[in-house]
Amino acid sequence: MNNKAKNRQPKSNQPKNVMAASLKAFRHFVHLCSSQTLTNLPERIKNLWEELIGSYWFIPTACVLVGILLAPILVTIDEHFDRETVRKLSFAFTGDDQAARAIMTAIAGAVLGVAGTTFSITIAVLSMASSQFGPRLLRNFLTDTPNQFVLGAFIGTFSYSLLVLKSIHKYDVEFGVPQLAVTFAIFMAIVCALLLVYFVQHMVHAIQASHVIQDACHDALKNIHYRYKDTCDIQHQRDVMHQDVESFLTWPATPIYAPSAGYLQQIYIESLITLAQDYGGVIQLHTTIGNFVTDKNVMGHFYQRPASDESHFQKTKTSNLAVMSRTPDGLFWQRFATSIHLERRPVHSDDINYSLGQMTEIAVRALSPGINDPKTAINCVQSLTACLSIMMRRQPPSPYHFSIPPHNNDLPDILANQPRMAILSVMTNNPKISEFIDLSLGEIRRYATADLMVLKALCQAMTDLNYACVNSAQRQTLLHELTLIERAGEENLSYSELVVDLMAMGKQARQFINNTNQQHFEYVSEFSDHIHKALQTPSK
């Protein structure tokens, strides 16, 4: 009896334990979903919507739901529609129930078979793209909206045809055939036939290297426009001179570990600013978007503001505006985990390196002995140059993120209207333009050491980027990369004539970069210059 009582005891307490655990989890969920944590709610919704649109199932599923909803709606309209009016329409279906059933059966079987064909074509294209362009480019084919819409139209028409076929009754005298619904199914079958032709034409263009490079360049430009500002921000310049920028590194620091292993895909700055405000300190992140971290990695540090810091009083000497410093606790780590987004695999996001890496991977594969397509590599170099040129001309994102305490209406007017001092809250690690150049054009240079055509294209890229230089640091980066290009060709090109040609172009490119007054660069080889002078010399 005692043993049985002991065995029954955990079962009687099990519902209470489940309820307690559920209540605890619900409280954590409510706190994590509070206004303090979800200050980046619009950005989170935008990322969720892009993830849904980028998935291969969302648009086809939406088309199926539309077909399921359209079928009963059109059948109901048929029940209340005048039959004589329908017969007067030349394009409307006016046959009996057997003809309607035959047509709907044929449409359902045909579109389902075509849907299987399009899916097979897509799989074949994905296999070829993976071997030729690289597995990172598969996402561009999977998230291609026209392909998803074509597949969705086929299976949506199939679902619609099945439901309309179910509503055709043989012995119903008043209403036997949903004529408008069958007419709409015929119209959709014609549209599906046209979509099949469009699908084949679209896939033929999609597998072309130039089209793939153009799509990758478009993604990179979209991320650049999102991250980089058009002009220099005066507020950014003022904030950089803030006293916290140089002093916070001396404050007591607590290491911040990654909540799990994965690739950092998103950083919600506003949520981190709110977290830093609540705990009275500065959060510094050492990793950037796209980096891989483990659960033992130190992603950054939390610097706790000293009690003697003047920011505690916000110049008003009022306790209502004080910044109360707190040591990170369990809730701090939970809120930090919701302020970043980690994935087990690298996926497309706002990471500029990921977008540039797609074009770099295409170029590297094009230079492999199995493919040996230097023209494709040159197209990638030119597209990367266009992206990097925009980045060099624009204001890079500031690594410093400040917060200004809100006005307190409960205070007297003299205190409430006093200006608030911006407080440093978050510092991020943003890659420099030199790192982008090394990870894109520099990676291509390391694989094109024995190809004169690609090396000369890289030299031309350095001169093209020089047009966008805004400071001497960028110009020194181009000169350094130009030196590496010359060294790669000097050590790996097969013939001395090729080395002389590359070194001559590198010399002219260096003179162009160093001479800020020169407006245009055009490489002329010594042989071409000799022929040009010979043609200009009058014959005797």
XYZ file of C-alpha atoms in Angstrom:
540
model
C 0.000 0.000 0.000
C 2.772 2.402 0.845
C 4.527 1.718 -2.450
C 1.302 2.239 -4.364
C 0.670 5.480 -2.517
C 4.146 6.662 -3.375
C 3.583 5.790 -7.030
C 0.294 7.647 -7.063
C 1.714 10.758 -5.429
C 3.639 12.092 -8.451
C 0.577 11.534 -10.652
C -1.616 13.632 -8.356
C 0.960 16.440 -8.331
C 1.621 16.239 -12.067
C -1.242 18.588 -13.115
C -0.114 21.142 -10.541
C 3.472 20.977 -11.782
C 2.336 21.352 -15.371
C 0.165 24.332 -14.460
C 3.003 25.951 -12.515
C 5.456 25.439 -15.359
C 2.935 26.758 -17.887
C 2.222 29.807 -15.765
C 5.925 30.499 -15.375
C 6.494 30.155 -19.111
C 3.520 32.436 -19.806
C 4.911 35.107 -17.484
C 8.272 34.962 -19.230
C 6.530 35.186 -22.599
C 4.495 38.209 -21.530
C 7.578 39.961 -20.232
C 9.647 39.167 -23.295
C 6.818 40.387 -25.541
C 6.384 43.612 -23.604
C 6.801 47.023 -25.159
C 10.306 47.269 -23.691
C 11.502 44.236 -25.615
C 9.543 44.567 -28.866
C 10.623 48.093 -29.674
C 11.772 46.678 -33.035
C 8.312 45.275 -33.755
C 8.030 46.786 -37.288
C 11.442 45.400 -38.211
C 10.560 41.993 -36.755
C 7.304 41.896 -38.728
C 9.200 42.934 -41.870
C 11.738 40.136 -41.379
C 8.954 37.614 -40.765
C 7.134 38.723 -43.919
C 10.324 38.475 -45.998
C 10.929 35.007 -44.582
C 7.413 33.934 -45.565
C 7.680 35.427 -49.050
C 11.111 33.842 -49.471
C 9.869 30.348 -48.598
C 8.880 28.013 -51.424
C 5.542 27.002 -49.879
C 3.898 30.321 -48.949
C 2.673 31.583 -52.342
C 1.512 28.134 -53.586
C -0.335 27.592 -50.315
C -1.986 31.001 -50.650
C -3.083 30.100 -54.202
C -4.595 26.835 -52.946
C -6.540 28.723 -50.270
C -7.786 31.177 -52.890
C -8.986 28.283 -55.044
C -10.721 26.672 -52.074
C -12.501 29.947 -51.262
C -13.424 30.808 -54.856
C -15.178 27.487 -55.525
C -18.064 27.841 -53.012
C -18.345 31.578 -53.701
C -18.861 31.122 -57.459
C -21.157 28.131 -56.912
C -23.282 30.238 -54.561
C -23.400 33.047 -57.149
C -24.521 30.480 -59.737
C -27.433 29.465 -57.532
C -28.757 33.033 -57.492
C -27.917 33.956 -61.081
C -30.376 34.057 -63.951
C -29.837 31.092 -66.298
C -31.139 32.917 -69.352
C -28.603 35.694 -68.876
C -25.794 33.145 -68.750
C -26.922 31.477 -72.002
C -26.754 34.841 -73.785
C -23.036 35.098 -73.040
C -21.084 33.687 -75.975
C -18.105 32.637 -73.911
C -20.084 31.040 -71.054
C -20.433 27.288 -70.611
C -24.031 26.121 -71.231
C -23.644 22.322 -71.404
C -25.265 19.645 -69.269
C -23.918 17.947 -66.172
C -22.024 15.246 -68.095
C -20.143 17.795 -70.204
C -19.384 19.906 -67.123
C -18.106 16.863 -65.238
C -15.910 15.832 -68.159
C -14.453 19.321 -68.526
C -13.699 19.720 -64.829
C -12.130 16.236 -64.668
C -9.920 17.021 -67.667
C -8.848 20.366 -66.220
C -8.051 18.888 -62.803
C -5.985 16.051 -64.276
C -4.167 18.269 -66.771
C -3.110 21.025 -64.357
C -1.941 18.476 -61.776
C 0.203 16.762 -64.391
C 1.643 20.080 -65.570
C 2.340 21.038 -61.945
C 4.407 17.874 -61.569
C 6.277 18.722 -64.779
C 7.111 22.241 -63.604
C 8.284 20.860 -60.263
C 10.553 18.375 -62.059
C 11.980 21.168 -64.236
C 12.628 23.253 -61.118
C 14.477 20.379 -59.422
C 16.624 19.862 -62.540
C 17.476 23.563 -62.691
C 18.348 23.571 -58.976
C 20.691 20.620 -59.463
C 22.452 22.339 -62.356
C 22.643 25.676 -60.532
C 24.133 24.011 -57.450
C 26.959 22.469 -59.481
C 27.649 25.499 -61.682
C 26.980 28.516 -59.450
C 27.237 27.035 -55.952
C 24.763 25.937 -53.264
C 24.492 29.481 -51.859
C 22.705 30.513 -55.058
C 19.934 27.921 -54.631
C 17.944 30.321 -52.516
C 17.645 32.743 -55.442
C 15.945 30.017 -57.480
C 13.763 28.741 -54.637
C 12.550 32.217 -53.723
C 11.867 33.235 -57.316
C 8.349 34.681 -57.083
C 7.292 33.927 -60.699
C 8.143 30.242 -60.262
C 6.184 30.054 -57.030
C 3.209 31.829 -58.573
C 3.148 29.482 -61.593
C 3.181 26.416 -59.362
C 0.553 28.010 -57.119
C -1.710 28.752 -60.117
C -1.571 25.097 -61.187
C -2.353 23.548 -57.814
C -4.840 26.318 -57.009
C -6.742 25.543 -60.236
C -6.620 21.837 -59.336
C -8.142 22.493 -55.901
C -10.783 24.755 -57.408
C -11.713 22.179 -60.059
C -12.144 19.405 -57.493
C -14.516 21.474 -55.360
C -16.565 22.619 -58.349
C -16.719 19.041 -59.614
C -18.158 18.005 -56.264
C -20.983 20.567 -56.633
C -22.231 19.258 -60.006
C -25.495 17.347 -59.374
C -27.142 15.177 -62.026
C -30.689 14.961 -60.711
C -31.092 18.517 -59.416
C -33.658 20.046 -61.770
C -33.502 23.637 -60.527
C -29.738 23.781 -60.272
C -27.691 21.032 -61.873
C -24.638 22.719 -63.400
C -22.710 25.710 -61.941
C -22.187 27.364 -65.314
C -20.252 30.414 -64.134
C -17.965 28.265 -61.992
C -17.236 25.941 -64.927
C -16.645 28.946 -67.203
C -14.148 30.349 -64.744
C -12.380 26.959 -64.595
C -12.033 26.985 -68.402
C -10.624 30.495 -68.225
C -8.106 29.407 -65.557
C -7.080 26.427 -67.695
C -6.239 28.811 -70.558
C -4.285 31.016 -68.130
C -2.373 27.968 -66.870
C -1.427 27.075 -70.453
C -0.033 30.571 -70.960
C 1.766 30.378 -67.613
C 3.430 27.151 -68.712
C 4.895 28.916 -71.751
C 6.008 31.796 -69.543
C 7.557 29.356 -67.047
C 9.720 27.686 -69.708
C 10.860 31.067 -71.066
C 11.581 32.350 -67.543
C 13.640 29.298 -66.580
C 15.721 29.573 -69.759
C 16.697 33.117 -68.759
C 17.063 32.256 -65.062
C 19.865 29.744 -65.631
C 21.985 32.214 -67.596
C 25.047 33.374 -65.692
C 24.432 37.045 -66.472
C 20.899 36.831 -65.075
C 22.090 35.119 -61.878
C 24.804 37.744 -61.391
C 22.292 40.531 -61.957
C 19.930 39.132 -59.306
C 22.786 38.758 -56.803
C 23.905 42.332 -57.522
C 20.343 43.559 -57.013
C 20.189 41.895 -53.578
C 23.524 43.436 -52.620
C 22.437 46.913 -53.727
C 19.207 46.590 -51.763
C 21.132 45.770 -48.583
C 23.607 48.606 -49.230
C 20.832 51.149 -49.678
C 19.243 49.877 -46.455
C 22.431 50.096 -44.369
C 24.291 53.070 -45.837
C 22.961 56.616 -45.695
C 22.883 58.960 -48.679
C 24.726 61.793 -46.952
C 26.838 62.351 -43.875
C 24.786 62.840 -40.729
C 25.718 65.826 -38.562
C 24.164 64.160 -35.512
C 26.394 61.150 -36.115
C 29.476 63.371 -36.125
C 28.402 64.990 -32.860
C 27.684 61.655 -31.184
C 31.097 60.283 -32.092
C 32.658 63.008 -29.954
C 30.521 61.965 -26.974
C 32.522 61.456 -23.801
C 31.178 57.920 -23.239
C 32.804 56.701 -26.464
C 36.280 56.864 -24.950
C 35.469 56.293 -21.291
C 33.104 53.303 -21.236
C 35.936 50.791 -21.812
C 37.213 51.565 -18.292
C 33.902 50.624 -16.632
C 33.276 47.219 -14.974
C 32.658 44.710 -17.790
C 30.595 41.514 -17.925
C 31.157 39.172 -20.896
C 28.125 38.421 -23.050
C 27.968 34.843 -24.347
C 25.963 33.670 -27.318
C 22.668 32.048 -26.254
C 23.264 29.204 -28.748
C 25.493 28.207 -31.642
C 24.670 29.567 -35.079
C 25.068 32.385 -37.570
C 24.166 35.884 -36.431
C 21.454 36.965 -38.867
C 19.847 39.991 -37.230
C 20.574 42.554 -34.528
C 17.613 44.486 -33.169
C 19.294 47.715 -32.147
C 16.268 49.347 -30.517
C 15.734 46.345 -28.249
C 19.396 46.428 -27.228
C 19.181 50.164 -26.539
C 16.168 49.604 -24.291
C 17.980 46.771 -22.518
C 21.069 48.925 -21.958
C 18.888 51.747 -20.619
C 17.095 49.467 -18.157
C 20.373 48.131 -16.762
C 22.270 51.433 -16.882
C 25.243 50.556 -19.050
C 26.668 50.092 -22.519
C 26.424 46.928 -24.641
C 29.369 46.410 -26.988
C 29.083 43.694 -29.659
C 32.272 42.212 -31.092
C 30.561 40.054 -33.736
C 28.724 41.342 -36.776
C 25.917 40.047 -38.956
C 26.923 36.870 -40.778
C 29.524 35.696 -38.234
C 29.341 32.213 -36.738
C 29.310 31.916 -32.949
C 29.094 29.060 -30.463
C 27.474 29.037 -27.036
C 30.953 29.616 -25.551
C 31.770 32.614 -27.740
C 32.027 36.028 -26.134
C 29.788 38.069 -28.430
C 30.487 41.266 -26.552
C 30.573 42.919 -23.150
C 28.169 44.798 -20.935
C 29.864 47.807 -19.335
C 28.104 48.872 -16.151
C 27.991 52.625 -15.667
C 29.772 53.690 -12.435
C 27.711 55.264 -9.688
C 29.782 58.449 -9.885
C 29.049 58.999 -13.600
C 27.282 62.292 -14.309
C 24.782 60.584 -16.626
C 23.031 59.284 -13.524
C 21.635 62.736 -12.925
C 21.088 63.920 -16.510
C 22.142 67.507 -15.621
C 18.880 68.043 -13.717
C 19.930 66.472 -10.391
C 16.508 64.804 -10.346
C 15.972 61.219 -9.250
C 13.197 60.790 -11.820
C 15.793 60.951 -14.599
C 18.475 58.895 -12.893
C 20.009 55.953 -14.760
C 20.101 53.153 -12.209
C 22.918 50.690 -12.886
C 22.175 47.006 -12.324
C 24.255 43.869 -12.624
C 23.065 41.547 -15.441
C 20.760 38.840 -14.133
C 18.790 35.986 -15.700
C 16.227 38.326 -17.200
C 19.020 40.311 -18.875
C 20.238 37.211 -20.734
C 16.699 36.288 -21.774
C 16.054 39.749 -23.168
C 19.419 39.767 -24.906
C 18.582 36.441 -26.590
C 15.402 38.000 -28.026
C 17.347 41.047 -29.255
C 19.397 39.005 -31.727
C 18.511 36.315 -34.233
C 20.686 33.221 -34.713
C 20.271 30.545 -37.390
C 21.881 27.132 -37.687
C 22.772 27.856 -41.310
C 23.638 31.076 -43.130
C 20.509 32.489 -44.735
C 19.758 35.601 -46.696
C 19.286 38.667 -44.519
C 20.495 42.249 -44.470
C 24.080 40.950 -44.440
C 26.032 42.779 -47.159
C 28.851 40.223 -46.976
C 26.401 37.434 -47.801
C 25.146 39.271 -50.891
C 28.642 40.108 -52.109
C 29.732 36.559 -51.343
C 27.204 35.204 -53.836
C 28.906 37.019 -56.717
C 32.319 36.045 -55.359
C 31.306 32.385 -55.300
C 30.101 32.549 -58.908
C 33.429 34.060 -59.969
C 35.493 31.502 -58.033
C 33.571 28.596 -59.555
C 33.884 30.129 -63.022
C 37.685 30.162 -62.569
C 37.834 26.479 -61.593
C 39.446 24.105 -64.156
C 36.165 22.229 -64.592
C 34.254 25.317 -65.772
C 37.031 27.696 -66.953
C 34.812 30.664 -67.765
C 36.826 33.872 -67.157
C 34.173 36.054 -68.828
C 31.704 35.177 -66.085
C 34.345 35.990 -63.468
C 34.907 39.388 -65.130
C 31.152 40.077 -65.027
C 31.216 39.335 -61.296
C 34.170 41.696 -60.825
C 32.301 44.469 -62.616
C 29.114 43.914 -60.553
C 31.117 43.873 -57.322
C 32.818 47.109 -58.390
C 29.433 48.763 -58.865
C 28.347 47.744 -55.347
C 31.608 48.745 -53.673
C 31.613 52.092 -55.480
C 28.268 52.997 -53.905
C 29.502 51.946 -50.466
C 32.599 54.147 -50.774
C 30.568 57.232 -51.640
C 27.997 56.846 -48.879
C 28.058 57.412 -45.151
C 28.749 54.072 -43.405
C 26.463 53.055 -40.540
C 27.584 54.406 -37.205
C 28.788 51.853 -34.648
C 27.567 54.128 -31.830
C 23.909 54.080 -30.848
C 22.624 56.647 -28.365
C 19.441 57.113 -26.403
C 17.872 60.303 -25.126
C 15.665 60.054 -21.991
C 12.072 61.152 -22.648
C 10.595 64.287 -21.110
C 8.841 63.844 -17.795
C 5.605 65.819 -17.690
C 5.338 65.394 -13.912
C 8.366 67.604 -13.345
C 8.232 71.399 -13.129
C 8.432 73.223 -16.447
C 11.943 74.477 -15.720
C 13.227 70.935 -15.267
C 11.014 69.205 -17.829
C 12.100 71.516 -20.657
C 15.806 71.191 -20.024
C 17.707 69.405 -22.847
C 18.602 65.769 -22.227
C 22.104 64.552 -22.854
C 22.452 61.666 -25.310
C 23.620 58.503 -23.530
C 25.733 55.888 -25.271
C 23.836 52.578 -25.093
C 25.062 50.177 -27.787
C 28.263 49.876 -29.808
C 28.313 47.508 -32.788
C 31.144 46.140 -34.903
C 30.723 47.331 -38.503
C 33.071 46.038 -41.233
C 35.202 48.616 -43.049
C 35.334 49.125 -46.800
C 38.795 47.529 -46.877
C 37.329 44.321 -45.436
C 34.565 44.269 -48.055
C 37.135 44.706 -50.838
C 39.360 41.933 -49.472
C 36.468 39.477 -48.995
C 35.092 40.065 -52.497
C 37.654 41.246 -55.050
C 40.561 39.954 -52.968
C 39.069 36.454 -52.907
C 38.732 36.472 -56.691
C 42.365 37.636 -56.994
C 43.543 34.640 -54.978
C 41.910 32.247 -57.462
C 42.796 34.184 -60.655
C 46.561 34.309 -60.156
C 47.256 32.645 -63.528
C 44.560 34.387 -65.605
C 45.724 37.654 -67.184
C 42.235 38.622 -68.340
C 40.785 38.529 -64.820
C 43.840 40.191 -63.250
C 43.559 43.088 -65.701
C 39.851 43.311 -64.885
C 40.796 43.610 -61.198
C 43.263 46.395 -62.049
C 40.485 48.153 -63.940
C 38.232 47.702 -60.902
C 40.769 49.522 -58.718
C 40.735 52.499 -61.091
C 36.928 52.434 -61.271
C 36.725 52.471 -57.479
C 39.137 55.403 -57.410
C 36.416 57.577 -58.947
C 34.375 57.009 -55.769
C 37.192 57.617 -53.242
C 36.352 60.244 -50.629
C 39.433 60.031 -48.401
C 43.063 58.953 -48.447
C 42.380 55.763 -46.453
C 40.238 54.390 -49.250
C 42.895 55.344 -51.797
C 45.583 53.527 -49.801
C 43.372 50.431 -49.727
C 43.151 50.477 -53.510
C 46.912 50.887 -53.863
C 47.525 47.976 -51.490
C 45.142 45.738 -53.441
C 46.790 46.820 -56.699
C 50.185 45.762 -55.314
C 48.804 42.311 -54.460
C 47.370 41.962 -57.979
C 50.755 42.773 -59.526
C 52.524 40.334 -57.215
C 50.051 37.551 -58.010
C 50.568 37.983 -61.743
C 54.330 38.304 -61.464
C 54.611 35.027 -59.569
C 52.060 32.913 -61.470
C 51.695 34.056 -65.103
C 53.271 31.659 -67.580
C 54.964 34.038 -70.057
C 57.106 37.075 -69.444
C 55.109 39.045 -72.035
C 51.982 38.588 -69.950
C 53.804 39.754 -66.836
C 55.083 42.863 -68.656
C 51.577 43.649 -69.871
C 50.095 43.349 -66.369
C 52.888 45.365 -64.745
C 52.460 48.132 -67.327
C 48.737 48.333 -66.584
C 49.418 48.299 -62.857
C 51.907 51.144 -63.246
C 49.436 53.285 -65.171
C 46.681 52.465 -62.666
C 48.932 53.476 -59.748
C 49.748 56.778 -61.415
C 46.040 57.402 -61.969
C 45.163 56.670 -58.325
C 47.984 58.840 -56.970
C 47.219 61.718 -59.343
C 43.996 63.221 -58.041
C 43.872 65.732 -60.910
C 43.600 63.042 -63.585
C 39.976 62.659 -64.646
C 39.977 59.543 -66.836
C 41.845 56.243 -66.993
C 42.351 54.170 -70.106
C 45.069 51.549 -70.335
C 47.165 51.592 -73.499
C 49.751 48.828 -73.864
C 53.227 49.537 -75.184
C 52.536 47.535 -78.333
C 49.319 49.471 -79.040
C 51.100 52.745 -78.338
C 53.894 51.783 -80.761
C 51.389 50.921 -83.506
C 49.476 54.153 -82.889
C 52.656 56.241 -83.220
C 53.674 54.356 -86.342
C 50.344 55.081 -87.992
C 50.630 58.778 -87.154
C 54.166 59.021 -88.628
C 53.970 60.186 -92.271
C 55.450 57.714 -94.726
C 58.416 58.821 -96.821
